[in-house]
Short mmCIF file of C-alpha atoms in Angstrom, two decimals:
data_model
loop_
_atom_site.label_atom_id
_atom_site.label_comp_id
_atom_site.label_asym_id
_atom_site.label_seq_id
_atom_site.Cartn_x
_atom_site.Cartn_y
_atom_site.Cartn_z
CA MET A 1313 11.58 23.81 15.92
CA LEU A 1314 11.59 21.48 18.92
CA ARG A 1315 10.12 18.66 16.79
CA LYS A 1316 12.90 19.06 14.21
CA LEU A 1317 15.52 19.02 16.96
CA MET A 1318 14.05 15.82 18.42
CA LEU A 1319 14.07 14.14 15.00
CA ALA A 1320 17.67 15.18 14.43
CA CYS A 1321 18.70 13.77 17.82
CA THR A 1322 16.88 10.54 17.04
CA TRP A 1323 18.82 10.13 13.81
CA LEU A 1324 22.13 10.88 15.50
CA TRP A 1325 21.42 8.16 18.04
CA LEU A 1326 20.29 5.69 15.37
CA LEU A 1327 23.45 6.14 13.35
CA MET A 1328 25.85 5.85 16.27
CA PRO A 1329 28.11 2.79 15.93
CA GLY A 1330 27.20 1.65 19.42
CA ALA A 1331 23.45 1.63 18.83
CA ARG A 1332 22.11 -1.88 19.25
CA ALA A 1333 20.69 -3.50 16.11
CA GLU A 1334 17.16 -4.86 16.50
CA GLU A 1335 14.65 -6.75 14.35
CA VAL A 1336 11.31 -5.15 13.45
CA HIS A 1337 8.30 -7.08 12.14
CA VAL A 1338 6.12 -5.14 9.72
CA ALA A 1339 2.77 -5.97 8.11
CA VAL A 1340 2.71 -4.23 4.71
CA ALA A 1341 -0.23 -3.71 2.37
CA ALA A 1342 0.36 -5.73 -0.79
CA ASN A 1343 0.25 -2.69 -3.09
CA PHE A 1344 3.26 -1.25 -1.25
CA THR A 1345 5.45 -4.35 -1.71
CA GLN A 1346 8.07 -3.02 -4.11
CA PRO A 1347 8.55 0.45 -2.62
CA PHE A 1348 8.75 -1.00 0.88
CA LYS A 1349 11.43 -3.50 -0.11
CA GLN A 1350 13.50 -0.61 -1.41
CA ILE A 1351 12.82 1.52 1.68
CA ALA A 1352 13.59 -1.39 4.03
CA ALA A 1353 16.94 -2.04 2.37
CA ALA A 1354 17.95 1.62 2.74
CA PHE A 1355 16.72 1.66 6.35
CA GLU A 1356 18.74 -1.44 7.21
CA GLN A 1357 21.86 0.07 5.68
CA ALA A 1358 21.37 3.37 7.51
CA THR A 1359 20.58 1.96 10.94
CA GLY A 1360 21.81 -1.61 11.16
CA HIS A 1361 18.33 -2.77 12.16
CA LYS A 1362 16.75 -5.72 10.32
CA VAL A 1363 13.28 -5.58 8.78
CA VAL A 1364 11.10 -8.69 8.62
CA ALA A 1365 8.13 -7.89 6.38
CA ALA A 1366 4.93 -9.73 5.50
CA PHE A 1367 2.88 -8.58 2.51
CA GLY A 1368 -0.86 -9.10 2.15
CA SER A 1369 -4.31 -7.56 2.39
CA THR A 1370 -5.09 -5.02 5.08
CA GLY A 1371 -8.22 -6.89 6.11
CA GLN A 1372 -6.29 -10.10 6.70
CA PHE A 1373 -3.62 -8.27 8.69
CA TYR A 1374 -6.30 -6.69 10.86
CA ALA A 1375 -7.60 -10.14 11.79
CA GLN A 1376 -4.09 -11.48 12.40
CA ILE A 1377 -3.14 -8.54 14.63
CA ASN A 1378 -6.26 -9.02 16.72
CA ASN A 1379 -5.30 -12.69 17.05
CA GLY A 1380 -1.88 -11.86 18.42
CA ALA A 1381 0.34 -11.79 15.32
CA PRO A 1382 3.83 -10.53 16.26
CA PHE A 1383 3.78 -7.36 14.15
CA GLU A 1384 5.12 -4.09 15.53
CA ILE A 1385 4.07 -1.83 12.64
CA LEU A 1386 1.19 -1.91 10.18
CA LEU A 1387 1.44 -0.13 6.84
CA ALA A 1388 -2.17 -0.32 5.77
CA ALA A 1389 -3.80 0.30 2.40
CA ASP A 1390 -6.41 2.50 4.09
CA ALA A 1391 -6.83 4.95 6.96
CA ASP A 1392 -9.78 3.25 8.68
CA THR A 1393 -7.97 0.11 9.84
CA PRO A 1394 -5.15 1.90 11.69
CA ALA A 1395 -7.71 4.26 13.26
CA LEU A 1396 -9.75 1.29 14.42
CA LEU A 1397 -6.69 -0.40 15.91
CA GLU A 1398 -5.93 2.79 17.84
CA LYS A 1399 -9.51 2.90 19.09
CA GLN A 1400 -9.23 -0.72 20.24
CA ASN A 1401 -5.94 0.08 22.06
CA THR A 1402 -4.13 -2.42 19.85
CA ALA A 1403 -2.09 0.41 18.34
CA VAL A 1404 -0.34 3.32 20.02
CA ALA A 1405 -2.64 6.34 20.14
CA GLY A 1406 -1.38 9.28 18.11
CA SER A 1407 1.21 7.25 16.19
CA ARG A 1408 -0.56 6.92 12.86
CA PHE A 1409 0.13 9.07 9.84
CA THR A 1410 -0.54 8.95 6.09
CA TYR A 1411 2.58 7.64 4.39
CA ALA A 1412 1.12 7.52 0.86
CA CYS A 1413 -1.99 8.34 -1.17
CA GLY A 1414 -2.69 5.53 -3.60
CA LYS A 1415 -3.84 5.69 -7.20
CA LEU A 1416 -5.95 3.12 -9.02
CA VAL A 1417 -5.19 1.93 -12.55
CA LEU A 1418 -6.92 -0.34 -15.05
CA TRP A 1419 -4.07 -2.40 -16.49
CA SER A 1420 -3.41 -5.10 -19.05
CA ALA A 1421 -0.10 -6.89 -19.53
CA LYS A 1422 -0.69 -6.60 -23.29
CA SER A 1423 0.00 -3.46 -25.27
CA GLY A 1424 -2.91 -1.76 -27.00
CA VAL A 1425 -5.62 -3.42 -24.90
CA VAL A 1426 -6.52 -0.67 -22.42
CA ASP A 1427 -7.18 2.70 -24.03
CA ALA A 1428 -6.34 6.05 -22.46
CA GLN A 1429 -9.98 6.72 -21.46
CA GLY A 1430 -10.87 3.25 -20.17
CA GLU A 1431 -13.52 2.80 -22.84
CA ILE A 1432 -12.75 -0.92 -22.96
CA LEU A 1433 -14.83 -1.31 -19.80
CA LYS A 1434 -17.92 -0.07 -21.64
CA LYS A 1435 -17.22 -2.20 -24.70
CA GLY A 1436 -16.75 -5.33 -22.58
CA ALA A 1437 -14.57 -7.06 -25.20
CA PHE A 1438 -12.88 -9.34 -22.68
CA GLU A 1439 -13.69 -12.47 -20.67
CA HIS A 1440 -12.09 -11.79 -17.31
CA LEU A 1441 -11.51 -8.71 -15.16
CA SER A 1442 -9.15 -9.13 -12.21
CA LEU A 1443 -10.16 -7.45 -8.94
CA ALA A 1444 -8.89 -7.77 -5.36
CA ASN A 1445 -11.50 -8.74 -2.76
CA PRO A 1446 -13.26 -5.42 -2.02
CA LYS A 1447 -14.08 -6.57 1.53
CA LEU A 1448 -10.39 -6.95 2.36
CA ALA A 1449 -8.46 -4.78 -0.10
CA PRO A 1450 -9.06 -1.01 -0.45
CA TYR A 1451 -7.91 -1.08 -4.08
CA GLY A 1452 -10.51 -3.74 -4.79
CA LEU A 1453 -13.13 -1.50 -3.20
CA ALA A 1454 -11.90 1.40 -5.33
CA GLY A 1455 -12.36 -0.75 -8.41
CA VAL A 1456 -15.95 -1.52 -7.42
CA GLN A 1457 -16.62 2.17 -6.77
CA THR A 1458 -15.25 3.01 -10.21
CA MET A 1459 -17.54 0.51 -11.90
CA GLN A 1460 -20.50 1.86 -9.92
CA LYS A 1461 -19.74 5.46 -10.89
CA LEU A 1462 -19.55 4.40 -14.54
CA GLY A 1463 -22.81 2.45 -14.24
CA LEU A 1464 -21.06 -0.79 -15.23
CA GLU A 1465 -21.06 -2.88 -12.04
CA GLU A 1466 -23.95 -5.15 -13.01
CA THR A 1467 -22.64 -5.62 -16.55
CA LEU A 1468 -19.10 -6.44 -15.49
CA ARG A 1469 -19.82 -8.54 -12.40
CA PRO A 1470 -19.93 -11.90 -14.31
CA LYS A 1471 -16.47 -11.17 -15.73
CA ILE A 1472 -14.77 -10.50 -12.38
CA VAL A 1473 -12.02 -12.85 -11.20
CA GLN A 1474 -11.62 -12.09 -7.52
CA ALA A 1475 -8.18 -12.18 -5.91
CA GLU A 1476 -7.28 -12.30 -2.23
CA ASN A 1477 -5.18 -9.15 -2.45
CA ILE A 1478 -3.80 -6.66 -4.95
CA ASN A 1479 -0.64 -8.70 -5.62
CA GLN A 1480 -2.70 -11.70 -6.63
CA ALA A 1481 -4.91 -9.45 -8.77
CA TYR A 1482 -1.77 -8.29 -10.55
CA GLN A 1483 -0.56 -11.89 -11.02
CA PHE A 1484 -3.86 -12.91 -12.61
CA ILE A 1485 -3.29 -10.23 -15.26
CA ALA A 1486 0.46 -10.75 -15.68
CA SER A 1487 -0.06 -14.50 -16.18
CA GLY A 1488 -2.82 -14.01 -18.76
CA ASN A 1489 -5.59 -15.53 -16.63
CA ALA A 1490 -7.33 -12.17 -16.92
CA LEU A 1491 -6.86 -9.81 -19.84
CA LEU A 1492 -7.10 -6.76 -17.62
CA GLY A 1493 -7.99 -5.62 -14.14
CA PHE A 1494 -7.82 -3.00 -11.43
CA VAL A 1495 -4.48 -2.76 -9.62
CA ALA A 1496 -2.40 -0.14 -7.82
CA LEU A 1497 -0.48 2.28 -10.01
CA SER A 1498 2.60 1.49 -7.92
CA GLN A 1499 2.60 -2.06 -9.28
CA VAL A 1500 2.97 -1.05 -12.91
CA VAL A 1501 4.85 2.26 -12.88
CA ARG A 1502 8.61 2.77 -12.86
CA ASN A 1503 10.17 6.22 -12.80
CA GLY A 1504 6.84 7.84 -13.53
CA GLN A 1505 6.02 5.72 -16.59
CA ILE A 1506 3.91 2.58 -17.15
CA ALA A 1507 6.61 -0.10 -17.34
CA ASP A 1508 4.81 -2.44 -19.75
CA GLY A 1509 1.44 -3.35 -21.17
CA SER A 1510 -1.33 -0.75 -21.44
CA ALA A 1511 -3.16 1.22 -18.76
CA TRP A 1512 -5.76 3.81 -17.84
CA ILE A 1513 -5.04 5.78 -14.69
CA VAL A 1514 -8.51 6.00 -13.17
CA PRO A 1515 -9.60 9.60 -12.44
CA ALA A 1516 -9.58 10.27 -8.69
CA GLU A 1517 -13.21 11.43 -8.71
CA LEU A 1518 -14.39 7.90 -9.55
CA TYR A 1519 -13.37 6.38 -6.20
CA ALA A 1520 -12.89 7.41 -2.59
CA PRO A 1521 -9.38 8.66 -1.71
CA ILE A 1522 -7.01 5.82 -0.88
CA LEU A 1523 -5.18 7.26 2.11
CA GLN A 1524 -2.65 4.71 3.31
CA ASP A 1525 -1.79 5.06 6.98
CA ALA A 1526 1.06 3.65 9.03
CA VAL A 1527 0.56 2.91 12.71
CA LEU A 1528 2.77 1.72 15.54
CA LEU A 1529 1.26 -1.35 17.16
CA GLU A 1530 1.38 -1.94 20.91
CA LYS A 1531 4.01 -4.64 20.46
CA GLY A 1532 6.30 -1.97 19.03
CA ARG A 1533 5.63 0.77 21.60
CA ALA A 1534 9.09 0.59 23.21
CA HIS A 1535 10.89 -1.21 20.38
CA PRO A 1536 13.90 0.80 19.10
CA ALA A 1537 13.79 -0.59 15.55
CA ALA A 1538 10.05 -0.01 15.24
CA LEU A 1539 10.36 3.57 16.45
CA ALA A 1540 13.28 4.14 14.10
CA LEU A 1541 11.38 2.78 11.09
CA MET A 1542 8.33 4.94 11.83
CA THR A 1543 10.67 7.94 11.78
CA TYR A 1544 12.46 6.79 8.63
CA LEU A 1545 9.18 6.49 6.71
CA LYS A 1546 8.83 10.27 7.03
CA SER A 1547 12.37 10.96 5.83
CA ALA A 1548 13.33 12.49 2.49
CA PRO A 1549 14.90 9.25 1.12
CA ALA A 1550 11.75 7.24 1.91
CA ARG A 1551 9.45 9.89 0.46
CA GLN A 1552 11.51 9.99 -2.72
CA VAL A 1553 10.97 6.24 -3.20
CA ILE A 1554 7.25 6.57 -2.50
CA ARG A 1555 6.89 9.27 -5.16
CA ALA A 1556 8.87 7.22 -7.68
CA TYR A 1557 6.25 4.48 -7.48
CA GLY A 1558 3.41 6.81 -8.44
CA TYR A 1559 2.01 7.62 -5.01
CA ALA A 1560 1.05 11.10 -3.91
CA LEU A 1561 2.19 12.29 -0.49
CA ASP A 1562 -0.69 14.69 0.17
CA ARG A 1563 -4.42 14.34 -0.03
#
């Protein structure tokens, strides 16, 4: 009850006309690009704060944060990186939470290419398979885990076109440089449906859960806009957007 009262008071303060508008710098996992843009726009309208976002791989953001990058919030594509930043005292202890549970999809920009069971992977009737760097991008790692579970990693390795992050992996497919590849469901779904092309939503048992955690970085500890955005990410409007892009909100 007390927690709900505190949240309500926070929102009342945020929406007061006299509340000072601030700028918040956010590092956002590439797979969350489109939903975050929508969430950020609604947040700005509701609070008057301005969001400055950078989109990329979680691994690259981790290195940048440790090198002093001016981010106040990290929206990671995994749970391990925010936990590690907390352990290193680079993030505020106790601030992290899971904002989305990601889903992996095998996608082609062309209709009729990817079948509903993903059998095309076994047939191998393609030259290139797009995959984000598994050392930096959790969705790339999930793709590798899927191939391993299917016993296809060795067979498919020569066909892999490695991207820096999940957005680049998507671009390789969308541009035709790769016929198909592993991307985030959020990149290809709109209103619960695959927007175009053909896809196989990879069964969850084929890869480790992709729990995506948000964490408040030390630079944002006392920053009004950063604190407000962390609260807004848990709000009903934000959660509605997250669901619309194919994410789950629970493990």
